[in-house]
C-alpha cells in the first residue's frame, strides 16, 4: 500500500491537483491561510490518472470493506470518482447532497437506497471531516449501514482524526499529507528548509500565517 500512497501523491502533484506554495499562501473559503491547495477534480481530466485512482479505490474497498451493497459519493467533488469506482465494481451508486434540494422531492440522497444496505462512502478530500461526516450521518439516518469511507487525500488534521473517531467511522485514504511532503521533497517541489513550516501548518492550520509571519 505504501507504493500506492507514493504513486497517488506523485500523480496529484504531477497533475497539479495539489499545489504547494509555501512562499505564496492560499486563502481558503474558511479564511484559513494555507501553503497547499487541493482540487482532486483536476485528476478527472487525465484518463491515466483517473483510471489509476479508480483501481486504487477498488483495491482498498475490496480489502477493507468486503461485500458492500452500494457506494455513495459526497457531492460534488466525489460524485464522478464514486461513479467510476461503482462501475468498476459493478455496484449501485447514490450521492449525498450538502443540503436538501429546495424543490421537487427535496432529496438529500439522490438515487435508490434501501434501509439495511451496506454502504462505502467515497470522498475526494478530507480536511476537518465536517462535510464528509454530515454525509455519513444522512446515510445512517436513511437506514444505511455505513461500513466506512475512502478518500483520495487527507490533510491529516488532528481535528479530523478526532471527528472520525468520535463518529466511529473507519477512514482509508489513498495518500496523505506526510506522504505528499516526502514525495514533494524528493521531486524538488519543495525545499528541505520548508518541511518544518509545512508540518507546523498541519498541526495548527487555523492560526498559521505563513513562513514569513
PDB file of N, CA and C in Angstrom, residues 55-92:
ATOM      1  N   UNK A  55      -8.797   2.349  -9.789  1.00  0.00           N
ATOM      2  CA  UNK A  55      -8.361   0.996  -9.444  1.00  0.00           C
ATOM      3  C   UNK A  55      -7.798   0.938  -8.031  1.00  0.00           C
ATOM      4  N   UNK A  56      -7.137   2.020  -7.592  1.00  0.00           N
ATOM      5  CA  UNK A  56      -6.627   2.062  -6.219  1.00  0.00           C
ATOM      6  C   UNK A  56      -7.785   2.077  -5.221  1.00  0.00           C
ATOM      7  N   UNK A  57      -8.811   2.851  -5.503  1.00  0.00           N
ATOM      8  CA  UNK A  57     -10.004   2.861  -4.665  1.00  0.00           C
ATOM      9  C   UNK A  57     -10.612   1.455  -4.588  1.00  0.00           C
ATOM     10  N   UNK A  58     -10.729   0.824  -5.733  1.00  0.00           N
ATOM     11  CA  UNK A  58     -11.329  -0.509  -5.795  1.00  0.00           C
ATOM     12  C   UNK A  58     -10.553  -1.490  -4.930  1.00  0.00           C
ATOM     13  N   UNK A  59      -9.249  -1.427  -5.012  1.00  0.00           N
ATOM     14  CA  UNK A  59      -8.401  -2.325  -4.217  1.00  0.00           C
ATOM     15  C   UNK A  59      -8.590  -2.088  -2.728  1.00  0.00           C
ATOM     16  N   UNK A  60      -8.634  -0.835  -2.310  1.00  0.00           N
ATOM     17  CA  UNK A  60      -8.803  -0.512  -0.897  1.00  0.00           C
ATOM     18  C   UNK A  60     -10.160  -0.984  -0.391  1.00  0.00           C
ATOM     19  N   UNK A  61     -11.207  -0.733  -1.163  1.00  0.00           N
ATOM     20  CA  UNK A  61     -12.556  -1.136  -0.744  1.00  0.00           C
ATOM     21  C   UNK A  61     -12.652  -2.649  -0.630  1.00  0.00           C
ATOM     22  N   UNK A  62     -12.126  -3.353  -1.608  1.00  0.00           N
ATOM     23  CA  UNK A  62     -12.192  -4.819  -1.572  1.00  0.00           C
ATOM     24  C   UNK A  62     -11.425  -5.387  -0.387  1.00  0.00           C
ATOM     25  N   UNK A  63     -10.355  -4.707   0.007  1.00  0.00           N
ATOM     26  CA  UNK A  63      -9.552  -5.176   1.132  1.00  0.00           C
ATOM     27  C   UNK A  63     -10.156  -4.802   2.481  1.00  0.00           C
ATOM     28  N   UNK A  64     -10.612  -3.548   2.610  1.00  0.00           N
ATOM     29  CA  UNK A  64     -11.056  -3.045   3.910  1.00  0.00           C
ATOM     30  C   UNK A  64     -12.536  -3.266   4.186  1.00  0.00           C
ATOM     31  N   UNK A  65     -13.344  -3.262   3.141  1.00  0.00           N
ATOM     32  CA  UNK A  65     -14.802  -3.339   3.320  1.00  0.00           C
ATOM     33  C   UNK A  65     -15.409  -4.378   2.370  1.00  0.00           C
ATOM     34  N   UNK A  66     -15.198  -5.649   2.639  1.00  0.00           N
ATOM     35  CA  UNK A  66     -15.708  -6.689   1.728  1.00  0.00           C
ATOM     36  C   UNK A  66     -17.236  -6.647   1.600  1.00  0.00           C
ATOM     37  N   UNK A  67     -17.689  -6.881   0.397  1.00  0.00           N
ATOM     38  CA  UNK A  67     -19.112  -7.083   0.091  1.00  0.00           C
ATOM     39  C   UNK A  67     -20.041  -5.922   0.432  1.00  0.00           C
ATOM     40  N   UNK A  68     -19.722  -4.689   0.021  1.00  0.00           N
ATOM     41  CA  UNK A  68     -20.711  -3.612   0.177  1.00  0.00           C
ATOM     42  C   UNK A  68     -21.864  -3.819  -0.802  1.00  0.00           C
ATOM     43  N   UNK A  69     -23.015  -3.287  -0.442  1.00  0.00           N
ATOM     44  CA  UNK A  69     -24.178  -3.378  -1.331  1.00  0.00           C
ATOM     45  C   UNK A  69     -24.196  -2.252  -2.354  1.00  0.00           C
ATOM     46  N   UNK A  70     -23.631  -1.105  -1.986  1.00  0.00           N
ATOM     47  CA  UNK A  70     -23.563   0.018  -2.913  1.00  0.00           C
ATOM     48  C   UNK A  70     -22.531   1.019  -2.430  1.00  0.00           C
ATOM     49  N   UNK A  71     -22.189   1.962  -3.314  1.00  0.00           N
ATOM     50  CA  UNK A  71     -21.274   3.045  -2.992  1.00  0.00           C
ATOM     51  C   UNK A  71     -22.045   4.360  -2.965  1.00  0.00           C
ATOM     52  N   UNK A  72     -21.583   5.273  -2.127  1.00  0.00           N
ATOM     53  CA  UNK A  72     -22.188   6.605  -2.052  1.00  0.00           C
ATOM     54  C   UNK A  72     -21.093   7.651  -2.197  1.00  0.00           C
ATOM     55  N   UNK A  73     -21.313   8.621  -3.067  1.00  0.00           N
ATOM     56  CA  UNK A  73     -20.372   9.715  -3.241  1.00  0.00           C
ATOM     57  C   UNK A  73     -20.846  10.944  -2.494  1.00  0.00           C
ATOM     58  N   UNK A  74     -19.894  11.766  -2.052  1.00  0.00           N
ATOM     59  CA  UNK A  74     -20.230  13.018  -1.382  1.00  0.00           C
ATOM     60  C   UNK A  74     -20.181  14.133  -2.418  1.00  0.00           C
ATOM     61  N   UNK A  75     -21.297  14.841  -2.577  1.00  0.00           N
ATOM     62  CA  UNK A  75     -21.374  15.910  -3.572  1.00  0.00           C
ATOM     63  C   UNK A  75     -20.512  17.097  -3.143  1.00  0.00           C
ATOM     64  N   UNK A  76     -19.903  17.808  -4.116  1.00  0.00           N
ATOM     65  CA  UNK A  76     -19.947  17.423  -5.526  1.00  0.00           C
ATOM     66  C   UNK A  76     -18.660  16.749  -5.966  1.00  0.00           C
ATOM     67  N   UNK A  77     -17.607  16.958  -5.193  1.00  0.00           N
ATOM     68  CA  UNK A  77     -16.283  16.533  -5.625  1.00  0.00           C
ATOM     69  C   UNK A  77     -16.106  15.053  -5.831  1.00  0.00           C
ATOM     70  N   UNK A  78     -16.881  14.230  -5.109  1.00  0.00           N
ATOM     71  CA  UNK A  78     -16.672  12.780  -5.192  1.00  0.00           C
ATOM     72  C   UNK A  78     -17.727  12.064  -6.022  1.00  0.00           C
ATOM     73  N   UNK A  79     -18.609  12.811  -6.668  1.00  0.00           N
ATOM     74  CA  UNK A  79     -19.639  12.137  -7.467  1.00  0.00           C
ATOM     75  C   UNK A  79     -19.001  11.371  -8.623  1.00  0.00           C
ATOM     76  N   UNK A  80     -18.188  12.056  -9.415  1.00  0.00           N
ATOM     77  CA  UNK A  80     -17.568  11.395 -10.567  1.00  0.00           C
ATOM     78  C   UNK A  80     -16.646  10.263 -10.125  1.00  0.00           C
ATOM     79  N   UNK A  81     -15.851  10.516  -9.081  1.00  0.00           N
ATOM     80  CA  UNK A  81     -14.948   9.473  -8.580  1.00  0.00           C
ATOM     81  C   UNK A  81     -15.743   8.253  -8.144  1.00  0.00           C
ATOM     82  N   UNK A  82     -16.834   8.485  -7.435  1.00  0.00           N
ATOM     83  CA  UNK A  82     -17.654   7.384  -6.951  1.00  0.00           C
ATOM     84  C   UNK A  82     -18.292   6.589  -8.067  1.00  0.00           C
ATOM     85  N   UNK A  83     -18.765   7.278  -9.089  1.00  0.00           N
ATOM     86  CA  UNK A  83     -19.372   6.587 -10.236  1.00  0.00           C
ATOM     87  C   UNK A  83     -18.353   5.697 -10.928  1.00  0.00           C
ATOM     88  N   UNK A  84     -17.141   6.199 -11.102  1.00  0.00           N
ATOM     89  CA  UNK A  84     -16.089   5.404 -11.743  1.00  0.00           C
ATOM     90  C   UNK A  84     -15.818   4.121 -10.972  1.00  0.00           C
ATOM     91  N   UNK A  85     -15.745   4.230  -9.651  1.00  0.00           N
ATOM     92  CA  UNK A  85     -15.465   3.052  -8.830  1.00  0.00           C
ATOM     93  C   UNK A  85     -16.664   2.105  -8.817  1.00  0.00           C
ATOM     94  N   UNK A  86     -17.866   2.660  -8.731  1.00  0.00           N
ATOM     95  CA  UNK A  86     -19.066   1.821  -8.756  1.00  0.00           C
ATOM     96  C   UNK A  86     -19.164   1.034 -10.062  1.00  0.00           C
ATOM     97  N   UNK A  87     -18.805   1.676 -11.159  1.00  0.00           N
ATOM     98  CA  UNK A  87     -18.810   0.989 -12.455  1.00  0.00           C
ATOM     99  C   UNK A  87     -17.785  -0.141 -12.472  1.00  0.00           C
ATOM    100  N   UNK A  88     -16.595   0.130 -11.939  1.00  0.00           N
ATOM    101  CA  UNK A  88     -15.548  -0.890 -11.894  1.00  0.00           C
ATOM    102  C   UNK A  88     -15.972  -2.085 -11.043  1.00  0.00           C
ATOM    103  N   UNK A  89     -16.690  -1.812  -9.946  1.00  0.00           N
ATOM    104  CA  UNK A  89     -17.087  -2.876  -9.021  1.00  0.00           C
ATOM    105  C   UNK A  89     -18.476  -3.433  -9.307  1.00  0.00           C
ATOM    106  N   UNK A  90     -19.128  -2.867 -10.335  1.00  0.00           N
ATOM    107  CA  UNK A  90     -20.480  -3.299 -10.707  1.00  0.00           C
ATOM    108  C   UNK A  90     -21.444  -3.191  -9.523  1.00  0.00           C
ATOM    109  N   UNK A  91     -21.421  -2.013  -8.881  1.00  0.00           N
ATOM    110  CA  UNK A  91     -22.269  -1.763  -7.721  1.00  0.00           C
ATOM    111  C   UNK A  91     -23.201  -0.587  -7.989  1.00  0.00           C
ATOM    112  N   UNK A  92     -24.361  -0.566  -7.336  1.00  0.00           N
ATOM    113  CA  UNK A  92     -25.232   0.606  -7.407  1.00  0.00           C
ATOM    114  C   UNK A  92     -24.531   1.824  -6.790  1.00  0.00           C
TER     115      UNK A  92
END
